[in-house]
Coordinates of C-alpha atoms in Angstrom, one line a residue:
X1038 CA 97.4 110.1 97.3
X1039 CA 98.2 112.8 100.0
X1040 CA 98.5 112.1 103.7
X1041 CA 95.6 113.5 105.8
X1042 CA 98.3 114.7 108.3
X1043 CA 101.9 114.2 107.0
X1044 CA 103.3 113.9 110.5
X1045 CA 100.8 111.5 111.9
X1046 CA 101.4 107.8 111.2
X1047 CA 98.4 105.6 110.3
X1048 CA 98.1 102.4 112.2
X1049 CA 98.7 99.2 110.2
X1050 CA 98.7 95.5 111.1
X1051 CA 101.5 93.2 110.0
X1052 CA 99.8 90.3 108.2
X1053 CA 102.9 88.4 107.3
X1054 CA 106.7 88.5 107.7
X1055 CA 109.5 86.9 105.7
X1056 CA 113.1 86.4 107.0
X1057 CA 114.8 87.1 103.6
X1058 CA 118.4 86.9 104.9
X1059 CA 120.0 86.9 108.3
X1060 CA 119.7 90.7 108.4
X1061 CA 116.8 91.5 106.1
X1062 CA 113.2 91.0 107.1
X1063 CA 110.2 91.7 104.9
X1064 CA 106.9 93.0 106.3
X1065 CA 103.5 92.8 104.6
X1066 CA 101.1 95.2 106.1
X1067 CA 97.6 96.5 105.7
X1068 CA 96.3 99.8 107.0
X1069 CA 93.7 99.3 109.8
X1070 CA 91.4 101.9 108.1
X1071 CA 89.9 99.7 105.4
X1072 CA 88.6 102.7 103.4
X1073 CA 92.1 104.2 103.4
X1074 CA 93.6 100.8 102.4
X1075 CA 91.1 100.4 99.6
X1076 CA 91.8 103.8 98.2
X1077 CA 95.6 103.8 98.9
X1078 CA 97.6 104.8 95.8
X1079 CA 101.3 105.2 95.1
X1080 CA 103.8 105.0 92.4
X1081 CA 106.8 102.6 91.9
X1082 CA 109.7 103.9 93.9
X1083 CA 107.9 105.9 96.5
X1084 CA 108.8 105.3 100.1
X1085 CA 107.1 105.1 103.5
X1086 CA 108.1 105.8 107.1
X1087 CA 107.6 102.8 109.4
X1088 CA 107.4 103.6 113.1
X1089 CA 107.8 101.5 116.2
X1090 CA 105.9 103.3 118.9
X1091 CA 108.2 104.5 121.6
X1092 CA 111.3 103.9 119.6
X1093 CA 111.2 105.9 116.3
X1094 CA 110.7 105.6 112.6
X1095 CA 112.8 104.9 109.5
X1096 CA 112.3 105.1 105.8
X1097 CA 111.8 102.2 103.4
X1098 CA 110.7 101.8 99.8
X1099 CA 107.3 100.3 99.2
X1100 CA 108.6 97.3 97.3
X1101 CA 105.3 95.7 96.3
X1102 CA 104.0 97.1 93.0
X1103 CA 100.9 99.2 92.8
X1104 CA 99.4 96.7 90.5
X1105 CA 99.2 94.2 93.4
X1106 CA 97.4 95.8 96.3
X1107 CA 96.6 93.0 98.7
X1108 CA 99.1 94.5 101.1
X1109 CA 102.0 97.0 101.3
X1110 CA 105.4 95.3 101.4
X1111 CA 108.6 96.8 103.1
X1112 CA 111.9 95.1 103.5
X1113 CA 114.1 96.1 106.4
X1114 CA 117.8 95.6 106.8
X1115 CA 118.9 95.6 110.5
X1116 CA 121.3 98.5 110.9
X1117 CA 120.3 100.5 114.0
X1118 CA 117.9 100.9 116.9
X1119 CA 114.7 101.3 114.9
X1120 CA 115.5 98.5 112.4
X1121 CA 116.6 96.2 115.2
X1122 CA 113.3 96.7 117.0
X1123 CA 111.4 96.2 113.7
X1124 CA 113.0 92.9 113.4
X1125 CA 111.3 91.8 116.6
X1126 CA 107.9 92.6 115.0
X1127 CA 105.7 89.6 114.0
X1128 CA 102.5 88.9 112.2
X1129 CA 99.6 90.4 114.2
X1130 CA 101.6 93.2 115.6
X1131 CA 100.8 96.9 114.8
X1132 CA 103.2 99.5 113.5
X1133 CA 102.8 103.1 112.2
X1134 CA 103.0 103.9 108.5
X1135 CA 103.4 107.3 106.8
X1136 CA 103.2 106.8 103.1
X1137 CA 103.5 107.5 100.2
X1138 CA 106.4 109.9 100.3
X1139 CA 108.9 111.1 97.7
X1140 CA 109.1 110.9 94.0
X1141 CA 109.1 107.8 91.8
X1142 CA 110.6 106.0 88.8
X1143 CA 109.7 107.8 85.6
X1144 CA 108.0 104.7 84.1
X1145 CA 105.9 106.6 81.7
X1146 CA 109.0 108.0 79.8
X1147 CA 110.4 104.5 79.8
X1148 CA 107.6 103.0 77.7
X1149 CA 108.9 101.4 74.5
X1150 CA 112.4 101.3 75.8
X1151 CA 114.7 98.4 76.9
X1152 CA 115.2 98.2 80.6
X1153 CA 118.3 97.0 82.5
X1154 CA 118.0 96.5 86.3
X1155 CA 121.2 96.2 88.3
X1156 CA 120.7 95.4 92.0
X1157 CA 122.9 94.5 94.9
X1158 CA 121.6 93.0 98.2
X1159 CA 118.8 95.1 99.7
X1160 CA 119.0 97.3 96.6
X1161 CA 116.7 94.7 95.0
X1162 CA 113.8 96.1 97.0
X1163 CA 113.3 99.3 95.1
X1164 CA 114.0 97.5 91.8
X1165 CA 111.4 94.9 92.6
X1166 CA 108.5 97.3 92.7
X1167 CA 109.3 98.8 89.3
X1168 CA 110.3 95.5 87.7
X1169 CA 107.0 93.7 88.8
X1170 CA 105.0 96.8 87.7
X1171 CA 106.6 96.6 84.2
X1172 CA 106.1 92.8 84.0
X1173 CA 102.4 93.4 84.9
X1174 CA 102.3 95.9 82.0
X1175 CA 104.7 93.9 79.8
X1176 CA 103.5 95.1 76.4
X1177 CA 104.5 98.7 77.3
X1178 CA 108.2 98.0 77.5
X1179 CA 111.0 96.5 75.4
X1180 CA 113.5 93.9 76.5
X1181 CA 113.8 93.6 80.3
X1182 CA 117.1 92.4 81.9
X1183 CA 117.9 91.9 85.5
X1184 CA 121.4 91.5 87.1
X1185 CA 121.1 90.8 90.8
X1186 CA 124.0 90.1 93.0
X1187 CA 125.0 89.6 96.6
X1188 CA 128.0 88.5 98.7
X1189 CA 126.7 85.0 99.0
X1190 CA 123.6 83.0 98.2
X1191 CA 122.4 83.5 101.8
X1192 CA 122.5 87.3 101.3
X1193 CA 120.1 87.3 98.4
X1194 CA 116.6 88.6 99.2
X1195 CA 113.4 87.4 97.6
X1196 CA 114.9 83.9 97.0
X1197 CA 111.4 82.5 96.6
X1198 CA 110.9 84.6 93.5
X1199 CA 114.3 83.9 91.9
X1200 CA 113.2 80.6 90.2
X1201 CA 110.4 82.5 88.4
X1202 CA 112.6 85.4 87.4
X1203 CA 115.3 83.1 86.0
X1204 CA 112.9 81.0 83.9
X1205 CA 110.5 83.7 82.5
X1206 CA 110.5 83.9 78.8
X1207 CA 109.8 87.6 78.7
X1208 CA 112.9 88.7 80.7
X1209 CA 116.6 87.8 81.1
X1210 CA 117.9 87.3 84.6
X1211 CA 121.5 86.9 85.7
X1212 CA 122.3 86.1 89.3
X1213 CA 125.8 86.5 90.7
X1214 CA 127.7 86.2 94.0
X1215 CA 131.1 87.6 94.9
X1216 CA 132.9 84.3 95.2
X1217 CA 132.3 80.6 94.8
X1218 CA 129.9 78.8 97.1
X1219 CA 128.8 75.2 97.5
X1220 CA 125.8 74.4 95.3
X1221 CA 125.8 77.7 93.5
X1222 CA 124.9 77.1 89.8
X1223 CA 124.8 80.7 88.6
X1224 CA 127.4 83.4 87.8
X1225 CA 130.3 84.2 90.1
X1226 CA 131.8 87.7 90.0
X1227 CA 131.4 91.3 91.2
X1228 CA 128.3 93.0 89.8
X1229 CA 130.2 95.7 87.8
X1230 CA 132.4 93.1 86.2
X1231 CA 129.4 90.8 85.3
X1232 CA 127.6 93.9 83.9
X1233 CA 130.6 94.6 81.7
X1234 CA 130.5 91.0 80.4
X1235 CA 126.8 91.2 79.7
X1236 CA 127.4 94.4 77.7
X1237 CA 123.8 95.7 77.4
X1238 CA 123.4 98.1 74.5
X1239 CA 122.6 101.7 75.5
X1240 CA 120.5 102.1 72.3
X1241 CA 116.9 102.9 73.3
X1242 CA 117.7 101.7 76.9
X1243 CA 117.4 102.8 80.5
X1244 CA 119.6 101.4 83.3
X1245 CA 118.3 101.4 86.8
X1246 CA 120.7 100.5 89.6
X1247 CA 120.3 100.3 93.4
X1248 CA 122.6 98.8 96.0
X1249 CA 125.4 99.5 98.4
X1250 CA 127.3 102.8 97.7
X1251 CA 130.5 101.1 96.6
X1252 CA 128.6 98.9 94.2
X1253 CA 126.8 101.9 92.8
X1254 CA 130.0 103.8 92.3
X1255 CA 131.6 101.1 90.1
X1256 CA 128.3 100.2 88.4
X1257 CA 127.9 103.8 87.2
X1258 CA 131.5 103.6 85.9
X1259 CA 130.7 100.4 84.0
X1260 CA 127.5 101.8 82.5
X1261 CA 129.4 104.9 81.3
X1262 CA 132.1 102.7 79.7
X1263 CA 129.3 100.8 77.9
X1264 CA 128.1 104.1 76.4
X1265 CA 125.1 105.0 78.6
X1266 CA 124.5 108.7 78.8
X1267 CA 124.0 110.3 82.3
X1268 CA 120.2 110.7 81.7
X1269 CA 119.9 107.0 80.7
X1270 CA 121.0 106.0 84.2
X1271 CA 118.7 106.1 87.2
X1272 CA 119.4 105.3 90.9
X1273 CA 118.0 106.0 94.3
X1274 CA 119.6 107.7 97.3
X1275 CA 119.6 106.1 100.7
X1276 CA 120.0 109.1 103.0
X1277 CA 118.4 109.4 106.4
X1278 CA 115.1 111.2 106.4
X1279 CA 113.3 112.6 109.4
X1280 CA 110.1 114.5 108.5
X1281 CA 109.6 113.0 105.0
X1282 CA 107.9 116.1 103.7
X1283 CA 110.8 118.5 103.1
X1284 CA 110.5 120.6 106.2
X1285 CA 113.3 119.6 108.7
X1286 CA 116.2 119.7 106.3
X1287 CA 117.7 116.5 107.7
X1288 CA 118.1 114.9 104.2
X1289 CA 119.1 117.9 102.1
X1290 CA 121.9 117.7 99.7
X1291 CA 122.6 121.3 98.4
X1292 CA 119.2 122.6 97.4
X1293 CA 117.6 119.1 97.0
X1294 CA 115.6 117.2 99.7
X1295 CA 115.9 113.5 99.3
X1296 CA 112.4 113.0 100.8
X1297 CA 110.7 115.3 98.3
X1298 CA 113.0 115.6 95.3
X1299 CA 114.0 112.0 95.6
X1300 CA 114.7 109.3 96.4
X1301 CA 114.9 108.6 92.6
X1302 CA 117.5 110.6 90.6
X1303 CA 119.1 110.3 87.2
X1304 CA 122.9 110.2 87.2
X1305 CA 122.7 113.6 85.4
X1306 CA 120.8 115.1 88.4
X1307 CA 123.3 113.5 90.9
X1308 CA 126.2 115.1 89.1
X1309 CA 124.7 118.5 89.7
X1310 CA 124.6 118.0 93.5
X1311 CA 127.4 118.7 96.0
X1312 CA 129.6 115.7 96.7
X1313 CA 128.0 114.8 100.0
X1314 CA 126.8 111.3 99.1

């Protein structure tokens, strides 16, 4: 789907909000133009710009899968003026949406392969859209594994979905926190260390990882030590975008524009870029 005017937000109504963690809030929205909402299409991993009128706009992944189109879901970590204002938005309020933007996860080329998802904190948002898409098309993919971690149980997003993810027979889920916490019954340890203990086989496998930069750095190292090739590893770049259509140059890294060429990149592609991340 292409935007009628790439610079003009469409008006959307927030139909529901979820306070995921103390600093992450999820918004479920519907475009006010019912015809546009009915015909809205996107791919797993694409992003949208959410705008608070009179304040500004910021970029967030559409973390509901395109197989479930009751609404568009965005999860926002409070980290600046726009995100702080978004956190005051409630059901019934209106915001601006420019979407879809950017590229997407190459799910077609992953068919028949085993998939390993490695997410940290808010990094579960982009993984969620692809993971649910694959679960909704389960026969197309091999084994699916998820390693999701956060500093503490309170910092884990999508807690209402974790019981299903940990008990599904058609996927393996490992939850971990950085250090012991009262009542925690799952794994304790840093994500790269737990990943090393899980030791997923790189044979016929793709690893997709999203999370804080420091987590990504050591997760990439762990995957390489496990034998994953650079083109078997996929991640997303979280770099500030302005126009979202590759014009302003705000998000360029070398010759690449995150808003157009990304946000999804293989590790092989990342290694070809200047060290500006």
